[in-house]
PDB file of C-alpha atoms in Angstrom:
ATOM      1  CA  MET U   1      -0.127  -0.050  -0.009  1.00 37.00           C
ATOM      2  CA  ASP U   2       1.537   3.188  -1.051  1.00 40.00           C
ATOM      3  CA  HIS U   3      -0.136   5.566   1.483  1.00 40.00           C
ATOM      4  CA  GLN U   4      -1.068   5.182   5.064  1.00 41.00           C
ATOM      5  CA  THR U   5      -4.473   5.960   6.096  1.00 39.00           C
ATOM      6  CA  THR U   6      -5.072   8.121   9.165  1.00 37.00           C
ATOM      7  CA  GLN U   7      -7.414   7.060  11.809  1.00 40.00           C
ATOM      8  CA  ASN U   8     -10.145   9.536  10.613  1.00 42.00           C
ATOM      9  CA  GLY U   9      -9.864   7.533   7.017  1.00 41.00           C
ATOM     10  CA  SER U  10      -8.214  10.330   5.042  1.00 41.00           C
ATOM     11  CA  HIS U  11      -4.832   9.713   3.460  1.00 41.00           C
ATOM     12  CA  ASP U  12      -1.938  11.867   4.494  1.00 40.00           C
ATOM     13  CA  ASP U  13      -0.352  12.283   1.077  1.00 41.00           C
ATOM     14  CA  PRO U  14       0.534  15.273  -0.718  1.00 41.00           C
ATOM     15  CA  ILE U  15      -2.656  14.979  -2.643  1.00 42.00           C
ATOM     16  CA  SER U  16      -5.268  15.106  -0.239  1.00 65.00           C
ATOM     17  CA  LYS U  17      -3.357  18.146   1.182  1.00 67.00           C
ATOM     18  CA  GLU U  18      -3.121  20.040  -1.941  1.00 71.00           C
ATOM     19  CA  THR U  19      -7.257  19.164  -2.336  1.00 79.00           C
ATOM     20  CA  GLU U  20      -7.979  20.276   1.199  1.00 78.00           C
ATOM     21  CA  ALA U  21      -5.992  23.615   0.345  1.00 75.00           C
ATOM     22  CA  MET U  22      -8.101  24.001  -2.581  1.00 81.00           C
ATOM     23  CA  LEU U  23     -11.117  23.357  -1.005  1.00 85.00           C
ATOM     24  CA  ALA U  24     -10.047  25.808   1.945  1.00 80.00           C
ATOM     25  CA  ARG U  25      -9.661  28.563  -0.590  1.00 79.00           C
ATOM     26  CA  LEU U  26     -12.519  28.326  -2.176  1.00 86.00           C
ATOM     27  CA  ARG U  27     -14.561  28.080   1.085  1.00 85.00           C
ATOM     28  CA  ARG U  28     -12.781  31.652   1.979  1.00 77.00           C
ATOM     29  CA  SER U  29     -14.010  33.141  -1.078  1.00 78.00           C
ATOM     30  CA  LEU U  30     -17.383  32.037  -0.974  1.00 84.00           C
ATOM     31  CA  ARG U  31     -17.516  33.394   2.841  1.00 79.00           C
ATOM     32  CA  ALA U  32     -16.166  36.398   1.440  1.00 68.00           C
ATOM     33  CA  ALA U  33     -18.490  37.182  -1.445  1.00 73.00           C
ATOM     34  CA  GLY U  34     -21.600  36.861   1.012  1.00 76.00           C
ATOM     35  CA  TRP U  35     -22.350  32.878  -0.109  1.00 86.00           C
ATOM     36  CA  THR U  36     -23.511  31.194   3.060  1.00 87.00           C
ATOM     37  CA  GLN U  37     -24.314  27.368   2.480  1.00 90.00           C
ATOM     38  CA  ALA U  38     -27.890  27.756   2.368  1.00 90.00           C
ATOM     39  CA  ARG U  39     -27.467  30.387  -0.099  1.00 90.00           C
ATOM     40  CA  LEU U  40     -25.346  28.333  -2.014  1.00 92.00           C
ATOM     41  CA  ALA U  41     -27.419  25.320  -1.913  1.00 92.00           C
ATOM     42  CA  GLU U  42     -30.421  27.306  -3.193  1.00 92.00           C
ATOM     43  CA  ARG U  43     -28.261  28.391  -6.380  1.00 91.00           C
ATOM     44  CA  LEU U  44     -27.276  25.095  -7.008  1.00 93.00           C
ATOM     45  CA  GLY U  45     -30.748  23.285  -6.315  1.00 92.00           C
ATOM     46  CA  VAL U  46     -29.210  21.148  -3.818  1.00 93.00           C
ATOM     47  CA  GLY U  47     -29.591  20.346   0.121  1.00 93.00           C
ATOM     48  CA  THR U  48     -27.347  22.494   2.518  1.00 92.00           C
ATOM     49  CA  ALA U  49     -25.979  19.308   3.634  1.00 93.00           C
ATOM     50  CA  THR U  50     -25.000  18.167   0.213  1.00 94.00           C
ATOM     51  CA  VAL U  51     -23.220  21.516  -0.415  1.00 93.00           C
ATOM     52  CA  LYS U  52     -21.398  21.166   3.125  1.00 91.00           C
ATOM     53  CA  ARG U  53     -20.089  17.774   1.806  1.00 91.00           C
ATOM     54  CA  TRP U  54     -18.843  19.318  -1.244  1.00 92.00           C
ATOM     55  CA  LEU U  55     -16.921  21.918   0.198  1.00 90.00           C
ATOM     56  CA  HIS U  56     -15.310  19.314   2.175  1.00 87.00           C
ATOM     57  CA  GLY U  57     -14.193  17.172  -0.792  1.00 86.00           C
ATOM     58  CA  ARG U  58     -16.804  14.572  -0.473  1.00 88.00           C
ATOM     59  CA  GLY U  59     -18.439  13.428  -3.394  1.00 89.00           C
ATOM     60  CA  LEU U  60     -17.482  16.687  -5.433  1.00 88.00           C
ATOM     61  CA  ALA U  61     -17.409  16.307  -9.367  1.00 88.00           C
ATOM     62  CA  LEU U  62     -15.411  18.604 -11.426  1.00 87.00           C
ATOM     63  CA  GLN U  63     -18.316  20.186 -13.002  1.00 89.00           C
ATOM     64  CA  THR U  64     -19.809  21.040  -9.574  1.00 91.00           C
ATOM     65  CA  LEU U  65     -16.291  22.423  -8.764  1.00 90.00           C
ATOM     66  CA  GLU U  66     -16.275  24.299 -11.899  1.00 89.00           C
ATOM     67  CA  ARG U  67     -19.573  25.935 -10.844  1.00 90.00           C
ATOM     68  CA  MET U  68     -18.758  26.736  -7.433  1.00 90.00           C
ATOM     69  CA  CYS U  69     -15.634  28.709  -8.492  1.00 88.00           C
ATOM     70  CA  ALA U  70     -17.404  30.519 -10.922  1.00 87.00           C
ATOM     71  CA  ILE U  71     -20.061  31.593  -8.369  1.00 88.00           C
ATOM     72  CA  ALA U  72     -17.088  32.840  -6.287  1.00 82.00           C
ATOM     73  CA  ASP U  73     -15.520  34.666  -9.242  1.00 78.00           C
ATOM     74  CA  LEU U  74     -12.445  32.643  -8.889  1.00 77.00           C
ATOM     75  CA  ALA U  75     -10.588  30.497 -11.438  1.00 78.00           C
ATOM     76  CA  ILE U  76      -9.508  27.091 -10.934  1.00 79.00           C
ATOM     77  CA  ALA U  77      -6.226  28.226 -11.909  1.00 76.00           C
ATOM     78  CA  ASP U  78      -6.360  30.255  -8.922  1.00 70.00           C
ATOM     79  CA  LEU U  79      -6.904  27.324  -6.605  1.00 73.00           C
ATOM     80  CA  ILE U  80      -4.268  25.058  -8.157  1.00 70.00           C
ATOM     81  CA  ASP U  81      -1.646  28.170  -7.508  1.00 66.00           C
ATOM     82  CA  ASN U  82      -2.663  28.548  -4.015  1.00 61.00           C
ATOM     83  CA  SER U  83      -2.781  24.750  -3.165  1.00 58.00           C
ATOM     84  CA  ARG U  84       1.049  24.772  -4.231  1.00 56.00           C
ATOM     85  CA  ASP U  85       1.354  27.482  -1.688  1.00 52.00           C
ATOM     86  CA  PRO U  86      -1.292  26.681   0.721  1.00 43.00           C
ATOM     87  CA  ASP U  87      -1.164  29.626   3.081  1.00 49.00           C
ATOM     88  CA  PRO U  88       0.464  32.504   0.952  1.00 50.00           C
ATOM     89  CA  ALA U  89      -1.800  35.191   2.646  1.00 51.00           C
ATOM     90  CA  SER U  90      -0.512  36.122   5.928  1.00 61.00           C
ATOM     91  CA  ASP U  91      -2.344  38.655   8.413  1.00 65.00           C
ATOM     92  CA  HIS U  92       1.266  40.326   9.180  1.00 78.00           C
ATOM     93  CA  LEU U  93       3.420  42.773   7.496  1.00 84.00           C
ATOM     94  CA  THR U  94       6.907  43.481   8.581  1.00 87.00           C
ATOM     95  CA  LEU U  95       7.585  47.572   9.735  1.00 85.00           C
ATOM     96  CA  ALA U  96      10.034  47.769   6.445  1.00 88.00           C
ATOM     97  CA  GLN U  97       7.084  46.808   4.318  1.00 90.00           C
ATOM     98  CA  GLU U  98       4.558  49.130   5.937  1.00 90.00           C
ATOM     99  CA  GLU U  99       7.444  51.984   5.777  1.00 90.00           C
ATOM    100  CA  ALA U 100       7.871  51.462   1.884  1.00 92.00           C
ATOM    101  CA  LEU U 101       3.990  51.560   1.619  1.00 92.00           C
ATOM    102  CA  SER U 102       3.313  54.289   3.621  1.00 91.00           C
ATOM    103  CA  THR U 103       5.976  56.803   1.808  1.00 91.00           C
ATOM    104  CA  ASP U 104       4.431  56.222  -1.461  1.00 92.00           C
ATOM    105  CA  PRO U 105       0.714  56.748  -2.162  1.00 91.00           C
ATOM    106  CA  THR U 106       0.469  55.096  -5.656  1.00 94.00           C
ATOM    107  CA  LEU U 107       2.689  51.957  -4.242  1.00 95.00           C
ATOM    108  CA  SER U 108      -0.032  51.609  -1.589  1.00 94.00           C
ATOM    109  CA  THR U 109      -2.815  52.116  -3.959  1.00 94.00           C
ATOM    110  CA  ILE U 110      -1.870  49.617  -6.343  1.00 96.00           C
ATOM    111  CA  PHE U 111      -1.093  47.287  -3.455  1.00 95.00           C
ATOM    112  CA  PHE U 112      -4.518  47.485  -1.945  1.00 92.00           C
ATOM    113  CA  MET U 113      -6.124  46.932  -5.340  1.00 93.00           C
ATOM    114  CA  ILE U 114      -4.167  43.568  -5.442  1.00 93.00           C
ATOM    115  CA  VAL U 115      -5.022  42.542  -2.316  1.00 91.00           C
ATOM    116  CA  ASN U 116      -8.730  43.305  -3.032  1.00 87.00           C
ATOM    117  CA  GLY U 117      -8.379  40.935  -6.202  1.00 86.00           C
ATOM    118  CA  TRP U 118      -8.190  43.714  -8.714  1.00 90.00           C
ATOM    119  CA  PRO U 119      -5.377  43.574 -11.269  1.00 92.00           C
ATOM    120  CA  PRO U 120      -2.649  46.301 -11.416  1.00 95.00           C
ATOM    121  CA  SER U 121      -4.140  47.757 -14.620  1.00 94.00           C
ATOM    122  CA  GLU U 122      -7.036  49.070 -12.933  1.00 94.00           C
ATOM    123  CA  ALA U 123      -4.741  52.083 -11.733  1.00 95.00           C
ATOM    124  CA  THR U 124      -4.380  52.848 -15.221  1.00 96.00           C
ATOM    125  CA  THR U 125      -7.993  52.290 -15.871  1.00 94.00           C
ATOM    126  CA  SER U 126      -9.259  54.335 -13.015  1.00 94.00           C
ATOM    127  CA  PHE U 127      -6.811  56.774 -11.898  1.00 93.00           C
ATOM    128  CA  SER U 128      -4.973  57.451 -14.885  1.00 94.00           C
ATOM    129  CA  VAL U 129      -1.480  55.749 -13.547  1.00 95.00           C
ATOM    130  CA  PRO U 130       0.974  55.556 -16.909  1.00 96.00           C
ATOM    131  CA  PRO U 131       1.243  51.739 -17.734  1.00 96.00           C
ATOM    132  CA  GLU U 132       5.157  51.944 -17.365  1.00 97.00           C
ATOM    133  CA  GLU U 133       4.641  53.034 -14.010  1.00 97.00           C
ATOM    134  CA  VAL U 134       2.077  50.593 -12.997  1.00 96.00           C
ATOM    135  CA  GLU U 135       4.766  48.142 -14.053  1.00 96.00           C
ATOM    136  CA  ALA U 136       7.594  49.478 -12.101  1.00 96.00           C
ATOM    137  CA  ILE U 137       5.559  49.521  -9.059  1.00 96.00           C
ATOM    138  CA  VAL U 138       4.265  46.007  -9.557  1.00 96.00           C
ATOM    139  CA  HIS U 139       8.068  44.759  -9.589  1.00 95.00           C
ATOM    140  CA  ARG U 140       8.711  46.876  -6.613  1.00 95.00           C
ATOM    141  CA  LEU U 141       6.112  44.988  -4.728  1.00 95.00           C
ATOM    142  CA  GLU U 142       7.577  41.785  -5.805  1.00 93.00           C
ATOM    143  CA  ARG U 143      11.085  42.790  -4.433  1.00 93.00           C
ATOM    144  CA  LEU U 144       9.158  43.749  -1.244  1.00 92.00           C
ATOM    145  CA  ALA U 145       7.594  40.302  -1.097  1.00 90.00           C
ATOM    146  CA  LEU U 146       4.347  41.961  -0.824  1.00 91.00           C
ATOM    147  CA  ILE U 147       3.021  39.827  -4.286  1.00 91.00           C
ATOM    148  CA  ASP U 148       3.824  36.850  -6.191  1.00 88.00           C
ATOM    149  CA  ARG U 149       3.432  36.604  -9.882  1.00 85.00           C
ATOM    150  CA  LEU U 150       1.242  33.704 -10.789  1.00 81.00           C
ATOM    151  CA  SER U 151       0.479  32.290 -14.406  1.00 75.00           C
ATOM    152  CA  GLY U 152      -1.095  34.148 -16.901  1.00 76.00           C
ATOM    153  CA  GLY U 153       0.367  37.432 -15.993  1.00 81.00           C
ATOM    154  CA  ARG U 154      -1.765  37.427 -12.675  1.00 85.00           C
ATOM    155  CA  TRP U 155      -0.720  38.670  -9.139  1.00 89.00           C
ATOM    156  CA  ARG U 156      -1.784  37.655  -5.890  1.00 87.00           C
ATOM    157  CA  ALA U 157      -0.823  39.556  -2.568  1.00 90.00           C
ATOM    158  CA  ARG U 158       0.899  37.961   0.429  1.00 87.00           C
ATOM    159  CA  LEU U 159      -1.572  39.577   2.978  1.00 87.00           C
ATOM    160  CA  ASN U 160      -4.919  38.523   3.713  1.00 82.00           C
ATOM    161  CA  PRO U 161      -7.681  41.052   2.777  1.00 80.00           C
ATOM    162  CA  ARG U 162      -9.161  41.143   6.405  1.00 77.00           C
ATOM    163  CA  HIS U 163      -5.822  42.386   7.683  1.00 80.00           C
ATOM    164  CA  VAL U 164      -6.548  45.327  10.110  1.00 77.00           C
ATOM    165  CA  TRP U 165      -4.574  48.402   9.300  1.00 77.00           C
ATOM    166  CA  GLN U 166      -3.640  49.801  12.827  1.00 76.00           C
ATOM    167  CA  ARG U 167       0.192  49.964  13.037  1.00 81.00           C
ATOM    168  CA  PRO U 168       1.878  53.629  13.098  1.00 86.00           C
ATOM    169  CA  PRO U 169       3.183  53.586   9.264  1.00 86.00           C
ATOM    170  CA  LEU U 170      -0.151  53.140   7.630  1.00 83.00           C
ATOM    171  CA  ARG U 171      -2.050  55.143  10.430  1.00 86.00           C
ATOM    172  CA  ARG U 172       0.268  57.912   9.209  1.00 87.00           C
ATOM    173  CA  LEU U 173      -0.582  57.403   5.566  1.00 86.00           C
ATOM    174  CA  PHE U 174      -4.219  57.377   6.554  1.00 85.00           C
ATOM    175  CA  ASP U 175      -4.087  60.774   8.180  1.00 87.00           C
ATOM    176  CA  ARG U 176      -1.949  62.362   5.181  1.00 85.00           C
ATOM    177  CA  GLN U 177      -3.859  60.785   2.207  1.00 83.00           C
ATOM    178  CA  LEU U 178      -7.580  60.055   3.500  1.00 82.00           C
ATOM    179  CA  LYS U 179      -8.370  62.697   6.014  1.00 84.00           C
ATOM    180  CA  GLN U 180      -8.399  65.626   3.626  1.00 85.00           C
ATOM    181  CA  HIS U 181     -10.612  63.769   1.141  1.00 85.00           C
ATOM    182  CA  PHE U 182     -13.308  63.777   4.142  1.00 88.00           C
ATOM    183  CA  TYR U 183     -12.752  66.951   5.594  1.00 86.00           C
ATOM    184  CA  SER U 184     -13.047  68.795   2.016  1.00 88.00           C
ATOM    185  CA  LEU U 185     -16.599  67.127   1.629  1.00 89.00           C
ATOM    186  CA  ASP U 186     -19.752  69.155   1.195  1.00 92.00           C
ATOM    187  CA  TYR U 187     -22.020  67.684   3.541  1.00 91.00           C
ATOM    188  CA  GLY U 188     -24.682  69.732   2.831  1.00 93.00           C
ATOM    189  CA  ASP U 189     -24.717  68.340  -0.890  1.00 93.00           C
ATOM    190  CA  PRO U 190     -27.807  65.839  -1.172  1.00 92.00           C
ATOM    191  CA  ASP U 191     -25.191  63.530  -3.154  1.00 90.00           C
ATOM    192  CA  THR U 192     -22.786  63.015  -0.395  1.00 91.00           C
ATOM    193  CA  MET U 193     -23.626  59.872   1.362  1.00 92.00           C
ATOM    194  CA  PHE U 194     -23.145  59.770   4.794  1.00 91.00           C
ATOM    195  CA  SER U 195     -24.516  58.772   8.379  1.00 91.00           C
ATOM    196  CA  ALA U 196     -23.911  60.199  11.714  1.00 91.00           C
ATOM    197  CA  GLU U 197     -25.108  59.370  15.452  1.00 92.00           C
ATOM    198  CA  THR U 198     -24.261  60.467  18.721  1.00 91.00           C
ATOM    199  CA  ILE U 199     -24.131  57.588  21.382  1.00 93.00           C
ATOM    200  CA  LYS U 200     -22.782  57.206  24.713  1.00 93.00           C
ATOM    201  CA  LEU U 201     -21.122  54.054  25.387  1.00 94.00           C
ATOM    202  CA  SER U 202     -19.170  52.005  28.630  1.00 95.00           C
ATOM    203  CA  PRO U 203     -15.882  50.410  27.685  1.00 93.00           C
ATOM    204  CA  THR U 204     -17.809  47.274  26.933  1.00 95.00           C
ATOM    205  CA  GLY U 205     -20.002  48.831  24.424  1.00 95.00           C
ATOM    206  CA  LEU U 206     -16.952  50.972  22.947  1.00 94.00           C
ATOM    207  CA  ALA U 207     -15.230  47.518  22.191  1.00 94.00           C
ATOM    208  CA  ARG U 208     -18.463  46.069  20.788  1.00 94.00           C
ATOM    209  CA  LEU U 209     -18.491  49.328  18.265  1.00 95.00           C
ATOM    210  CA  ARG U 210     -14.814  48.481  17.343  1.00 91.00           C
ATOM    211  CA  GLU U 211     -15.805  45.052  16.392  1.00 91.00           C
ATOM    212  CA  ARG U 212     -18.742  46.049  14.765  1.00 93.00           C
ATOM    213  CA  ILE U 213     -16.661  48.594  12.603  1.00 91.00           C
ATOM    214  CA  GLU U 214     -14.533  46.018  11.403  1.00 88.00           C
ATOM    215  CA  THR U 215     -17.496  43.670  10.652  1.00 89.00           C
ATOM    216  CA  LEU U 216     -18.773  46.562   8.484  1.00 91.00           C
ATOM    217  CA  ARG U 217     -15.661  46.738   6.392  1.00 88.00           C
ATOM    218  CA  GLN U 218     -15.746  43.230   5.542  1.00 86.00           C
ATOM    219  CA  ASP U 219     -19.706  43.963   4.656  1.00 90.00           C
ATOM    220  CA  PHE U 220     -18.432  46.524   2.471  1.00 90.00           C
ATOM    221  CA  ARG U 221     -15.708  43.884   0.620  1.00 85.00           C
ATOM    222  CA  ALA U 222     -18.708  41.451   0.395  1.00 86.00           C
ATOM    223  CA  ILE U 223     -20.958  44.004  -1.487  1.00 90.00           C
ATOM    224  CA  GLU U 224     -18.244  44.943  -3.812  1.00 89.00           C
ATOM    225  CA  GLU U 225     -17.450  41.297  -4.886  1.00 84.00           C
ATOM    226  CA  GLN U 226     -21.017  40.717  -5.158  1.00 84.00           C
ATOM    227  CA  ASP U 227     -21.269  43.990  -7.492  1.00 89.00           C
ATOM    228  CA  ARG U 228     -18.404  42.975  -9.613  1.00 85.00           C
ATOM    229  CA  ARG U 229     -20.241  39.797 -10.476  1.00 81.00           C
ATOM    230  CA  SER U 230     -23.650  41.157 -11.246  1.00 86.00           C
ATOM    231  CA  ALA U 231     -23.437  44.867 -12.214  1.00 87.00           C
ATOM    232  CA  VAL U 232     -24.160  45.803 -15.951  1.00 90.00           C
ATOM    233  CA  LEU U 233     -23.139  49.324 -15.800  1.00 91.00           C
ATOM    234  CA  PRO U 234     -19.431  50.479 -14.769  1.00 89.00           C
ATOM    235  CA  GLY U 235     -18.613  51.273 -11.713  1.00 91.00           C
ATOM    236  CA  GLU U 236     -16.319  54.099  -9.987  1.00 92.00           C
ATOM    237  CA  TRP U 237     -14.243  53.707  -6.625  1.00 93.00           C
ATOM    238  CA  TYR U 238     -15.194  55.435  -3.409  1.00 91.00           C
ATOM    239  CA  ALA U 239     -13.575  55.905   0.209  1.00 89.00           C
ATOM    240  CA  VAL U 240     -15.574  54.791   2.942  1.00 90.00           C
ATOM    241  CA  LEU U 241     -14.467  55.849   6.177  1.00 89.00           C
ATOM    242  CA  SER U 242     -15.798  54.309   9.649  1.00 90.00           C
ATOM    243  CA  VAL U 243     -15.075  56.445  12.411  1.00 89.00           C
ATOM    244  CA  ALA U 244     -15.974  57.377  15.864  1.00 90.00           C
ATOM    245  CA  ARG U 245     -14.493  60.236  18.262  1.00 85.00           C
ATOM    246  CA  PRO U 246     -14.876  60.975  21.948  1.00 88.00           C
ATOM    247  CA  MET U 247     -17.425  64.055  22.329  1.00 84.00           C
ATOM    248  CA  LYS U 248     -15.072  65.122  25.143  1.00 81.00           C
ATOM    249  CA  GLN U 249     -12.759  66.170  22.876  1.00 72.00           C
ATOM    250  CA  VAL U 250     -15.371  67.873  20.367  1.00 68.00           C
ATOM    251  CA  ALA U 251     -16.701  69.719  23.297  1.00 69.00           C
ATOM    252  CA  GLU U 252     -12.920  71.107  24.277  1.00 75.00           C
ATOM    253  CA  ILE U 253     -12.558  72.479  20.896  1.00 73.00           C
ATOM    254  CA  ASN U 254     -16.090  74.224  21.046  1.00 75.00           C
ATOM    255  CA  ARG U 255     -14.888  75.573  24.435  1.00 77.00           C
ATOM    256  CA  ALA U 256     -11.578  76.936  23.101  1.00 76.00           C
ATOM    257  CA  ALA U 257     -13.357  78.372  20.174  1.00 75.00           C
ATOM    258  CA  ARG U 258     -15.839  80.194  22.469  1.00 78.00           C
ATOM    259  CA  ALA U 259     -12.965  81.648  24.594  1.00 77.00           C
ATOM    260  CA  ARG U 260     -11.228  83.147  21.357  1.00 77.00           C
ATOM    261  CA  ASN U 261     -14.614  84.747  20.194  1.00 77.00           C
ATOM    262  CA  ARG U 262     -14.844  86.264  23.719  1.00 75.00           C
ATOM    263  CA  LYS U 263     -11.696  87.991  23.365  1.00 69.00           C
ATOM    264  CA  PRO U 264     -11.835  91.654  22.677  1.00 66.00           C
ATOM    265  CA  GLY U 265     -11.448  92.182  19.091  1.00 58.00           C
ATOM    266  CA  GLY U 266     -12.279  88.726  18.419  1.00 51.00           C
TER     267      GLY U 266
END
């Protein structure tokens, strides 16, 4: 017997590990696109239990795999590439990588596009970055070990899309590049999309709010993934910011402003 069978009945060999890596990537892609097992079962016309078996490789035919990949907007070639490197995307950047991204807005923009599944050429299409500059930046990202070259001229980020951008270098980048766009918005314009609320929270409630903001970020990505598959009309890029600020700081700013206005000649 060429392969030994483990106690749970699976074969501990490179083929089964490769298959599991492919299915794990498929499951992650479906979840990111908002596809639950129940919704997937409805689309495929089978029971939820059948979908669960398929997603773990039991009774899965090639034709069914192709259908599920199409639903996830994922090529089988991508699954194969990932199975050769089962965990290419990490949830960690080195400080040097973050510093490089934080000092070059175009570099970071193209990297964020690749992280979220867009080709580098999108920077030319949507932001008029010259193709030769895009090519140079892509090669720089590769040298920084932030992306991998795949077959067919495709690229894959080495960072999980769910990564939380909280360390100082990227925070400084957001402060320089993102904040000004929201400060300059005309909030009186009916076309400006925003929502605001004032709430009083305990430390426990604040922790729940922080979690909800991160959940919203994942929801935004799921909306984008679904829109990419189903939209008929061309789209455009939007910056979405979820932020909370203690009202105590606002009150202090208002008090300082009133004090200045009360000064003679103010």
